[in-house]
Short mmCIF file of N, CA and C in Angstrom, two decimals:
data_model
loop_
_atom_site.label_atom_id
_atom_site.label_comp_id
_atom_site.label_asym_id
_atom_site.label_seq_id
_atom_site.Cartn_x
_atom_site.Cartn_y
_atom_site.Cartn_z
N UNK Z 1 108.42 -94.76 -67.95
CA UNK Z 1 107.93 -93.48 -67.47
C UNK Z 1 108.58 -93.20 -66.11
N UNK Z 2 108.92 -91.57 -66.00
CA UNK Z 2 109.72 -91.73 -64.36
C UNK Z 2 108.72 -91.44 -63.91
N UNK Z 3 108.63 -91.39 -62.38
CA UNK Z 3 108.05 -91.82 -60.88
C UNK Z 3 107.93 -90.06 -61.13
N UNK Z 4 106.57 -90.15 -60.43
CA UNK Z 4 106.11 -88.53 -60.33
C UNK Z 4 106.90 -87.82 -59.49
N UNK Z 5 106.99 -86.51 -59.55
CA UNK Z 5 107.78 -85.19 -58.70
C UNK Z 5 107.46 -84.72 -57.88
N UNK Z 6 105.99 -85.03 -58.19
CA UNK Z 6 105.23 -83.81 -57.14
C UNK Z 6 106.08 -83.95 -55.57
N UNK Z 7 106.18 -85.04 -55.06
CA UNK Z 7 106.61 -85.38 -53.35
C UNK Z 7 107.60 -84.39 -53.32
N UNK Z 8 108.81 -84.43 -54.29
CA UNK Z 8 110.04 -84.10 -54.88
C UNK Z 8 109.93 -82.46 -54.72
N UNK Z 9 109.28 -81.81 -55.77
CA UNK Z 9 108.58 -80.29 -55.71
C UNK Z 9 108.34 -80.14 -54.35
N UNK Z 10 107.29 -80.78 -53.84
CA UNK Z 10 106.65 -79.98 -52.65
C UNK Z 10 107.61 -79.95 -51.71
N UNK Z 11 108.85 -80.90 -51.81
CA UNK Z 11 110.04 -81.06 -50.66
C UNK Z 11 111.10 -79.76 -51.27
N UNK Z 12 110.88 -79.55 -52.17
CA UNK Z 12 112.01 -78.35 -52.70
C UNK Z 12 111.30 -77.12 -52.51
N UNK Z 13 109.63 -76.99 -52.00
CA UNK Z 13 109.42 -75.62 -51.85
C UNK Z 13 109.34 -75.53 -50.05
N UNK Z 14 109.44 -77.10 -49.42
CA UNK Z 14 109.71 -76.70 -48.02
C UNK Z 14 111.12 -76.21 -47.96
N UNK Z 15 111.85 -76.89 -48.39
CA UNK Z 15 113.54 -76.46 -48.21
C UNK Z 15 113.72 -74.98 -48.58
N UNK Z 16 112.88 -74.10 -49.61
CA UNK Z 16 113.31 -72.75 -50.12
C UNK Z 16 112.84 -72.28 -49.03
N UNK Z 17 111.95 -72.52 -48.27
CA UNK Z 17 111.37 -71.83 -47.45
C UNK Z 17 112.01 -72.19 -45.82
N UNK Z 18 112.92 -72.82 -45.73
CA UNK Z 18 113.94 -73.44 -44.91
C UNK Z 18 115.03 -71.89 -45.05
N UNK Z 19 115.10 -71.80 -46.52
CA UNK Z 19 116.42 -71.09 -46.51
C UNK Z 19 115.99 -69.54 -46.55
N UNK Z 20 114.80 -69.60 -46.93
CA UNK Z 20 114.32 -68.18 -46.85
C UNK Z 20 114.15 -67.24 -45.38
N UNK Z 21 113.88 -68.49 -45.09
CA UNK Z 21 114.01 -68.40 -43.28
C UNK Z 21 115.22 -68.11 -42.39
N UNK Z 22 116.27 -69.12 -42.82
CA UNK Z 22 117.72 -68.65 -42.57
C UNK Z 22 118.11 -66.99 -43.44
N UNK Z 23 117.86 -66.73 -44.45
CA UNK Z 23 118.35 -65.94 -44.66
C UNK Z 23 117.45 -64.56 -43.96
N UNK Z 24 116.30 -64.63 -43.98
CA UNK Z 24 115.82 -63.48 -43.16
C UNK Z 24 116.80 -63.51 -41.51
N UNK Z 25 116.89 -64.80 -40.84
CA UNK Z 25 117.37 -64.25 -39.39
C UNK Z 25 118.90 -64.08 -39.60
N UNK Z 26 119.77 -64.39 -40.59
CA UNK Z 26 120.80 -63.65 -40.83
C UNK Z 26 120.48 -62.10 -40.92
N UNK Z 27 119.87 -61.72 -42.08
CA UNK Z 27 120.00 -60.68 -42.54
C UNK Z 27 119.65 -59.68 -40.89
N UNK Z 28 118.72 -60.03 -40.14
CA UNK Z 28 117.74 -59.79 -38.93
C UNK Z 28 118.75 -59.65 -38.08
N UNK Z 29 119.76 -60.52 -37.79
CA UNK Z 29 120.43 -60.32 -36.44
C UNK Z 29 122.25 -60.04 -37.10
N UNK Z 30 122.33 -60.10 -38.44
CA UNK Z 30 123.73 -59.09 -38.68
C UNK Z 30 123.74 -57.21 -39.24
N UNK Z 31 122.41 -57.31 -39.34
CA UNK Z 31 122.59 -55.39 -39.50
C UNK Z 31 121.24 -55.18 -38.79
N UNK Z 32 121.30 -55.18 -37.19
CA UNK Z 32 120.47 -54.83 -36.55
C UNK Z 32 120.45 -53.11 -36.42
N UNK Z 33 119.07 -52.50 -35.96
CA UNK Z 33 119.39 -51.12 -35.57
C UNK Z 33 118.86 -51.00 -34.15
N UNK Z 34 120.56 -50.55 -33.68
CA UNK Z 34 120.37 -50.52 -32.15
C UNK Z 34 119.03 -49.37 -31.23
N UNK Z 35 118.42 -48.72 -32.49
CA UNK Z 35 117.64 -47.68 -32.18
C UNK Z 35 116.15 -48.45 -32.05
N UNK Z 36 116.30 -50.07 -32.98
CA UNK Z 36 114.53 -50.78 -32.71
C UNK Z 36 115.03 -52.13 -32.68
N UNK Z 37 115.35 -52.16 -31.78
CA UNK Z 37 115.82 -53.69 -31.23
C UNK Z 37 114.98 -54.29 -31.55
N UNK Z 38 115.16 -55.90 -31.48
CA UNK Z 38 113.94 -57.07 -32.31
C UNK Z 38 113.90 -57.82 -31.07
N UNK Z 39 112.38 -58.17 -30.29
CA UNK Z 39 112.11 -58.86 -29.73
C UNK Z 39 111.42 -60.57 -30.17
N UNK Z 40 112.53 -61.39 -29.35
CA UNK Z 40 112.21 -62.55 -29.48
C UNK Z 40 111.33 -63.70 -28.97
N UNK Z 41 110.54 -64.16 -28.96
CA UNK Z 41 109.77 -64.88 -27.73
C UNK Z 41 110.17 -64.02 -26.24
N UNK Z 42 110.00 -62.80 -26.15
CA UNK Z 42 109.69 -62.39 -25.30
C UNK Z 42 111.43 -61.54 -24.48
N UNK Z 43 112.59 -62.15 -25.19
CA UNK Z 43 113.71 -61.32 -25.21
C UNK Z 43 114.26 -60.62 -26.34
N UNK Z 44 115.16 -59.64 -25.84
CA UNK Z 44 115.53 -58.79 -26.73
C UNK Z 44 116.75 -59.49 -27.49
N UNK Z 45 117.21 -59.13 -28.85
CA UNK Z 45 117.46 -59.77 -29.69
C UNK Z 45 119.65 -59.13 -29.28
N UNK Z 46 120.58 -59.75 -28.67
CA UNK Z 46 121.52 -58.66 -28.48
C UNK Z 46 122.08 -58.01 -29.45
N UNK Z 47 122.65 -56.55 -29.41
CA UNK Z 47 122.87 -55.97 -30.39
C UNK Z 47 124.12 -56.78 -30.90
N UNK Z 48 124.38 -56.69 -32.35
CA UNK Z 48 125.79 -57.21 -32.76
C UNK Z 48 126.74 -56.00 -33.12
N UNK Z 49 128.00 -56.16 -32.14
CA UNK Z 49 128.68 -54.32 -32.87
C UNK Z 49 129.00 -54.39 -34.23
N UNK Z 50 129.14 -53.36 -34.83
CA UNK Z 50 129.72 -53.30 -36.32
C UNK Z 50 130.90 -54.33 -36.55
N UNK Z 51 131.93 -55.13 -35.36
CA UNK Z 51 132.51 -55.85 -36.05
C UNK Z 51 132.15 -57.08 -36.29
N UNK Z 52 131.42 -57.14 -35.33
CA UNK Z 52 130.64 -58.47 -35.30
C UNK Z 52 129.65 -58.93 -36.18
N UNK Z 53 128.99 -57.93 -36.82
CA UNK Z 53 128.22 -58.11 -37.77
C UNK Z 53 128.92 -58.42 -38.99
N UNK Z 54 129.96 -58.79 -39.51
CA UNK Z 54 130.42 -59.42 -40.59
C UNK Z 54 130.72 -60.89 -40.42
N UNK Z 55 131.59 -61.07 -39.18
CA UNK Z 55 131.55 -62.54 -39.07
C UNK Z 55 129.64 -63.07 -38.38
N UNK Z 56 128.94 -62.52 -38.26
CA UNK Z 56 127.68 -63.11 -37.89
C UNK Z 56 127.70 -63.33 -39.70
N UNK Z 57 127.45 -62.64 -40.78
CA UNK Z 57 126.90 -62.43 -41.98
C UNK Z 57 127.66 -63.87 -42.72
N UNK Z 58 129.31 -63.94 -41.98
CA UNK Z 58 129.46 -64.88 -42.69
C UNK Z 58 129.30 -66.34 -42.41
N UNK Z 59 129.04 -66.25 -40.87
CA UNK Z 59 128.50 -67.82 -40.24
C UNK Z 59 127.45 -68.25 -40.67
N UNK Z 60 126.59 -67.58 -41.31
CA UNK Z 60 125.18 -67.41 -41.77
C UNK Z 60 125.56 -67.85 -43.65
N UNK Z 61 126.50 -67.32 -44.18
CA UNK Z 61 126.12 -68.08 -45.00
C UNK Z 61 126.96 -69.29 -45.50
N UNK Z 62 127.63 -69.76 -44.16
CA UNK Z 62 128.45 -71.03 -44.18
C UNK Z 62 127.14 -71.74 -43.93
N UNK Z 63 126.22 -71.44 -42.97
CA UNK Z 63 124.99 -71.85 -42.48
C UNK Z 63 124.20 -72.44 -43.84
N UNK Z 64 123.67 -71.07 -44.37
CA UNK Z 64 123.25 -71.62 -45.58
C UNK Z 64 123.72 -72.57 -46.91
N UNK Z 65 125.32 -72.40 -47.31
CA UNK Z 65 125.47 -73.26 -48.08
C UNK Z 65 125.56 -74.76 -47.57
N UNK Z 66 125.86 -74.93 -45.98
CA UNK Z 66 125.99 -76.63 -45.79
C UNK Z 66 124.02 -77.31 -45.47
N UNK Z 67 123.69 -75.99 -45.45
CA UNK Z 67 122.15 -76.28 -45.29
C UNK Z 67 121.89 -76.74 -47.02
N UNK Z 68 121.88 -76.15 -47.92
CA UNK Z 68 121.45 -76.10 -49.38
C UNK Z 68 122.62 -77.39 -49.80
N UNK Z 69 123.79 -77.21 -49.74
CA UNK Z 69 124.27 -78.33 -49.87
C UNK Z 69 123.99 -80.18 -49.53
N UNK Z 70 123.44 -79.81 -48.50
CA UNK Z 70 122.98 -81.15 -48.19
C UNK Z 70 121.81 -81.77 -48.92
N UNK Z 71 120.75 -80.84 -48.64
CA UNK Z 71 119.42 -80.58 -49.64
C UNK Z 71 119.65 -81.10 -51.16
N UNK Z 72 120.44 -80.68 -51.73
CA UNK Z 72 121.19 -81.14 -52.99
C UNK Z 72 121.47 -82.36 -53.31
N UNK Z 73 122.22 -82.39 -52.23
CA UNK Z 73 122.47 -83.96 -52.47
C UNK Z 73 122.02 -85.31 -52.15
N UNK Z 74 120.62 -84.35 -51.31
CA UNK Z 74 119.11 -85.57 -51.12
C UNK Z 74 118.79 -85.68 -52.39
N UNK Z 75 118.49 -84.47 -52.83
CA UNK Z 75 117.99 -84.49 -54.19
C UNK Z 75 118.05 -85.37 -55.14
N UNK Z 76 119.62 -85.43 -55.75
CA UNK Z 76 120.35 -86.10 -56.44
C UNK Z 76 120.25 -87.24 -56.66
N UNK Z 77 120.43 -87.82 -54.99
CA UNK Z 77 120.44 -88.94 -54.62
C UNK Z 77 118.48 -89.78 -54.91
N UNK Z 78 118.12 -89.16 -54.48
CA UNK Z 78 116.85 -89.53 -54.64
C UNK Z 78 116.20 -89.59 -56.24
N UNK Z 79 116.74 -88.73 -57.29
CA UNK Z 79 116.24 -88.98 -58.51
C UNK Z 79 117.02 -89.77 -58.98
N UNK Z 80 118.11 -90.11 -58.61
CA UNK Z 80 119.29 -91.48 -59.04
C UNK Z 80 118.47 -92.89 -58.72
N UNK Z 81 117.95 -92.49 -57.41
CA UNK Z 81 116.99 -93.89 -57.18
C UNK Z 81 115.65 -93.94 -58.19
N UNK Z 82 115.25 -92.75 -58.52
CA UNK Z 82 114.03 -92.85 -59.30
C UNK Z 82 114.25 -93.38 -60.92
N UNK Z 83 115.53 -93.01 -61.08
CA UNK Z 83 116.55 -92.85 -62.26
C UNK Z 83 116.75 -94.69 -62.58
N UNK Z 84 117.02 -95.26 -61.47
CA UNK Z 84 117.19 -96.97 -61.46
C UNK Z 84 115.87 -97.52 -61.61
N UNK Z 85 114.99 -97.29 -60.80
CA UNK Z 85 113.88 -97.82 -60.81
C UNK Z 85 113.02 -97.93 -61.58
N UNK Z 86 113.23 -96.55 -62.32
CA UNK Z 86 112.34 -96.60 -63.94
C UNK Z 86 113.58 -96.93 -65.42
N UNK Z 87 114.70 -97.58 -64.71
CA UNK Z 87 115.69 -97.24 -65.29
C UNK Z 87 115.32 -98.42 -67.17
N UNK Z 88 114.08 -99.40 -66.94
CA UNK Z 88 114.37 -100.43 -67.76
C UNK Z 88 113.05 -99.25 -69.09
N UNK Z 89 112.50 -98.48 -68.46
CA UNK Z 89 111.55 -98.04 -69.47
C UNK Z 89 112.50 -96.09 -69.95
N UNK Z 90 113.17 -96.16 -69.90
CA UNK Z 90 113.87 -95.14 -70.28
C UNK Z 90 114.04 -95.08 -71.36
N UNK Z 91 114.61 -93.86 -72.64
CA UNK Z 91 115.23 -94.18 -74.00
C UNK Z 91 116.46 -95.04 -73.55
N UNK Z 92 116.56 -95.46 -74.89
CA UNK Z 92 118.15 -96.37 -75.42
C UNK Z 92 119.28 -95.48 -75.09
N UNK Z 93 118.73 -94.12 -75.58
CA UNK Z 93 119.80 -92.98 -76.20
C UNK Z 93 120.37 -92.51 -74.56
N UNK Z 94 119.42 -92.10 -73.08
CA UNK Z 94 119.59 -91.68 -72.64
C UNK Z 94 119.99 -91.96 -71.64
N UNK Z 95 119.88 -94.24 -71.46
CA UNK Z 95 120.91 -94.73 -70.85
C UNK Z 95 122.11 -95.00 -70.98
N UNK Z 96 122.11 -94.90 -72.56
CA UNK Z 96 123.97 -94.71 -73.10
C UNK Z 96 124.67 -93.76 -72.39
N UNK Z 97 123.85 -92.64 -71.97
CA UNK Z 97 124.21 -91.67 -71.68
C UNK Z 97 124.67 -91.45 -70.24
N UNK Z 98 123.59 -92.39 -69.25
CA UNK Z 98 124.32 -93.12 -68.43
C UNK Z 98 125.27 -93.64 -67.87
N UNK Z 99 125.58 -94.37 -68.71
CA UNK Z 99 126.55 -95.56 -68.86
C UNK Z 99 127.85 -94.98 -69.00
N UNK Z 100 128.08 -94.28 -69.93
CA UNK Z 100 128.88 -93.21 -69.98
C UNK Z 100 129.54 -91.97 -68.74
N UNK Z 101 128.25 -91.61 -68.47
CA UNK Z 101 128.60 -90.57 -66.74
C UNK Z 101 129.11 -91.86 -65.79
N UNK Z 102 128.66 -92.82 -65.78
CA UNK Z 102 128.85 -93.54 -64.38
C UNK Z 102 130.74 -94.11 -64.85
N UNK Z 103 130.60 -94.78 -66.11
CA UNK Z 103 131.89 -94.96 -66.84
C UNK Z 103 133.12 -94.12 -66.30
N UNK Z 104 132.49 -93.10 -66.55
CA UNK Z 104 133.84 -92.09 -66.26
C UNK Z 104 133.97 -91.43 -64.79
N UNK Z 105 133.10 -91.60 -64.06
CA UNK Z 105 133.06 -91.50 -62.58
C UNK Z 105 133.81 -92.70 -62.22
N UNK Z 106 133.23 -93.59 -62.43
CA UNK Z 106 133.80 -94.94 -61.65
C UNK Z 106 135.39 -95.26 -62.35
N UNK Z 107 135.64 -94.80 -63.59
CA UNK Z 107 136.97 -95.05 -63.78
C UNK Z 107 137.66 -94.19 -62.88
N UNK Z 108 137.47 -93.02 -62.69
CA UNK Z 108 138.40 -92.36 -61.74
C UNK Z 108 138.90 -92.61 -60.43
N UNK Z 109 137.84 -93.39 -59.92
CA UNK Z 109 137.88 -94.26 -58.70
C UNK Z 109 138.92 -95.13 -58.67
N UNK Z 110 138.61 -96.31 -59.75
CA UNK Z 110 139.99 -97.06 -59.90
C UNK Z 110 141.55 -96.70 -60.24
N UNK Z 111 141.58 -95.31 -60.73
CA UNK Z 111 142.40 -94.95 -61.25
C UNK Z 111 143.48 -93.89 -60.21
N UNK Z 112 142.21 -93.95 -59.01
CA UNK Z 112 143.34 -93.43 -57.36
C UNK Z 112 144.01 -94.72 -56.69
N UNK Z 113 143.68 -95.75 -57.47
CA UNK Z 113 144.00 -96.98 -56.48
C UNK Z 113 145.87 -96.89 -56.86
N UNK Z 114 146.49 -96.99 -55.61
CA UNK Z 114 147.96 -97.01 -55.89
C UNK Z 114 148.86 -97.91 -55.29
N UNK Z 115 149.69 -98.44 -56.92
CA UNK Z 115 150.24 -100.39 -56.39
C UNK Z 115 151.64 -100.15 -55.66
N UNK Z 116 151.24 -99.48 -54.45
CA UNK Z 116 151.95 -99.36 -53.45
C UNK Z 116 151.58 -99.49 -51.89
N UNK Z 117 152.40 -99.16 -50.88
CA UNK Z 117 151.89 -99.55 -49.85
C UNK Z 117 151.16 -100.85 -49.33
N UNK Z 118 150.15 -101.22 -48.98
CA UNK Z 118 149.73 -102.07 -48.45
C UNK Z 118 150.03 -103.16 -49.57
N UNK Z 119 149.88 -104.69 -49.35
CA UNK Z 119 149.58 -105.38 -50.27
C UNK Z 119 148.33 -105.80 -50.91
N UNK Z 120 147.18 -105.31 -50.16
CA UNK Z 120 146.00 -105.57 -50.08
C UNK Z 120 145.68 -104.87 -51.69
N UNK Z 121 146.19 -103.88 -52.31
CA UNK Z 121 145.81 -102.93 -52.96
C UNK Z 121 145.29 -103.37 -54.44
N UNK Z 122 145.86 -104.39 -54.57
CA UNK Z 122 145.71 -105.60 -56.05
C UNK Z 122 144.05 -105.97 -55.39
N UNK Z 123 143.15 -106.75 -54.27
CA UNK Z 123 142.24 -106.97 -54.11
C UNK Z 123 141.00 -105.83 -54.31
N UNK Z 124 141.74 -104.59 -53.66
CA UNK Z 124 140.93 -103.83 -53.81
C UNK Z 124 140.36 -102.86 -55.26
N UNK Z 125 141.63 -103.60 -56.15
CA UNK Z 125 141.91 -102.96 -57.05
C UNK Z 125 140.50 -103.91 -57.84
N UNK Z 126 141.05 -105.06 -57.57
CA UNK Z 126 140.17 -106.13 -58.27
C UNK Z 126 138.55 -106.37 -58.18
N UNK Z 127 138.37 -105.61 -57.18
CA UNK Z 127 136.94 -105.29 -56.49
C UNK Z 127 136.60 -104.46 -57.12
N UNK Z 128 136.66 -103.65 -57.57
CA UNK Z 128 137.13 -101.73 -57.99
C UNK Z 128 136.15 -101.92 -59.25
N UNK Z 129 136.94 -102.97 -59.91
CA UNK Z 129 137.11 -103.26 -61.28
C UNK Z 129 135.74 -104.03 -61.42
N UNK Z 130 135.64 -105.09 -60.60
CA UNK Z 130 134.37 -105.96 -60.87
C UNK Z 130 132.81 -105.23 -60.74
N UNK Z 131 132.84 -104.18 -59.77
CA UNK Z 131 131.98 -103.27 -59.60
C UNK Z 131 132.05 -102.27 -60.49
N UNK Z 132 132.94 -101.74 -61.00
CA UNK Z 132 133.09 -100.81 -62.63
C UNK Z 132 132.56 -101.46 -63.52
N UNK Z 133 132.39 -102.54 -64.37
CA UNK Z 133 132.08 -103.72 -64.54
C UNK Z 133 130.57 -104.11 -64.63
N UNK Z 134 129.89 -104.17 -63.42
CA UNK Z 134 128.80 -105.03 -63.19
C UNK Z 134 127.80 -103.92 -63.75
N UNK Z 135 127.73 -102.68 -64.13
CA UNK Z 135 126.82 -101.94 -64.33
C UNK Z 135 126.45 -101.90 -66.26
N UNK Z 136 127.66 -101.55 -66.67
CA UNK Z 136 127.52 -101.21 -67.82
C UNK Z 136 127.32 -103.12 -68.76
N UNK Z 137 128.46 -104.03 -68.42
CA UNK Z 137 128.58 -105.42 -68.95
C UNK Z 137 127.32 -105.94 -68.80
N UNK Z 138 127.14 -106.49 -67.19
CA UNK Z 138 126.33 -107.10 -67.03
C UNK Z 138 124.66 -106.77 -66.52
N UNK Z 139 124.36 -105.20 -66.70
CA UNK Z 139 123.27 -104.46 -66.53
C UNK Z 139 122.90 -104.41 -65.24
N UNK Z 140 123.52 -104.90 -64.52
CA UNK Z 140 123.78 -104.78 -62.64
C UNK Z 140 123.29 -103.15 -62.77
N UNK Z 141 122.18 -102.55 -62.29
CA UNK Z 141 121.74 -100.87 -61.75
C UNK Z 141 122.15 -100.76 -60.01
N UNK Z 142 121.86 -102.28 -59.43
CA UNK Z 142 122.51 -101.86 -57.89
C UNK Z 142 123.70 -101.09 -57.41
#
């Protein structure tokens, strides 16, 4: 059985509300109207001129994707751990399935290794390999 969500959920409706937040003070301080200025803790908010308001719009949503991006890849990361941990009561069918994604991830890895340059590259190669290896052969989840 996997490890409950709820923590999981309630952390994905703080984060929407992370970004809902960014995106209101984008939207707030790149098409301001210079006629009702927005006061901030007690200062005025400065106007942005019309050219400026596009690169504000787009710092904002460089803002937001490395914000959501990261978020993501807590995510990920965190049901991968939930993913190991309940990993022995899972279907048959859906750790094959596993085995398979990690298979072809981790081959690609070995498959940048290049028998050039350093000499070291045969060890690392050989490392590469034993850790490609330890998951699917010998049921190693670490």
């Amino acid at each position: 059985m996997m490890q409950d969500f709820n923590f999981a959920n309630a952390e994905f409706d703080r984060q929407t509300g992370i970004l809902d937040n960014l995106v209101a003070i984008i939207t707030t301080t790149s098409a301001q109207d210079p006629a009702n200025p927005v006061n901030i803790s007690g200062r005025l908010l400065p106007i942005v001129i019309a050219g400026g308001q596009n690169t504000m719009a787009a710092a904002g949503i460089v803002l937001l994707a490395a914000h959501f991006e990261e978020y993501i890849r807590q995510q990920i990361e965190e049901y991968a751990k939930g993913v190991v941990i309940s990993y022995n009561n899972l279907e048959i069918n859906f750790r094959e399935k596993l085995v398979d994604s990690y298979w072809r991830s981790a081959a690609s890895k070995l498959s940048r290794i290049r028998p050039k340059g350093s000499s070291n590259w045969a060890n690392v190669a050989q490392q590469t390999l034993n850790n490609l290896l330890a998951y699917p052969v010998n049921g190693n989840t670490s």
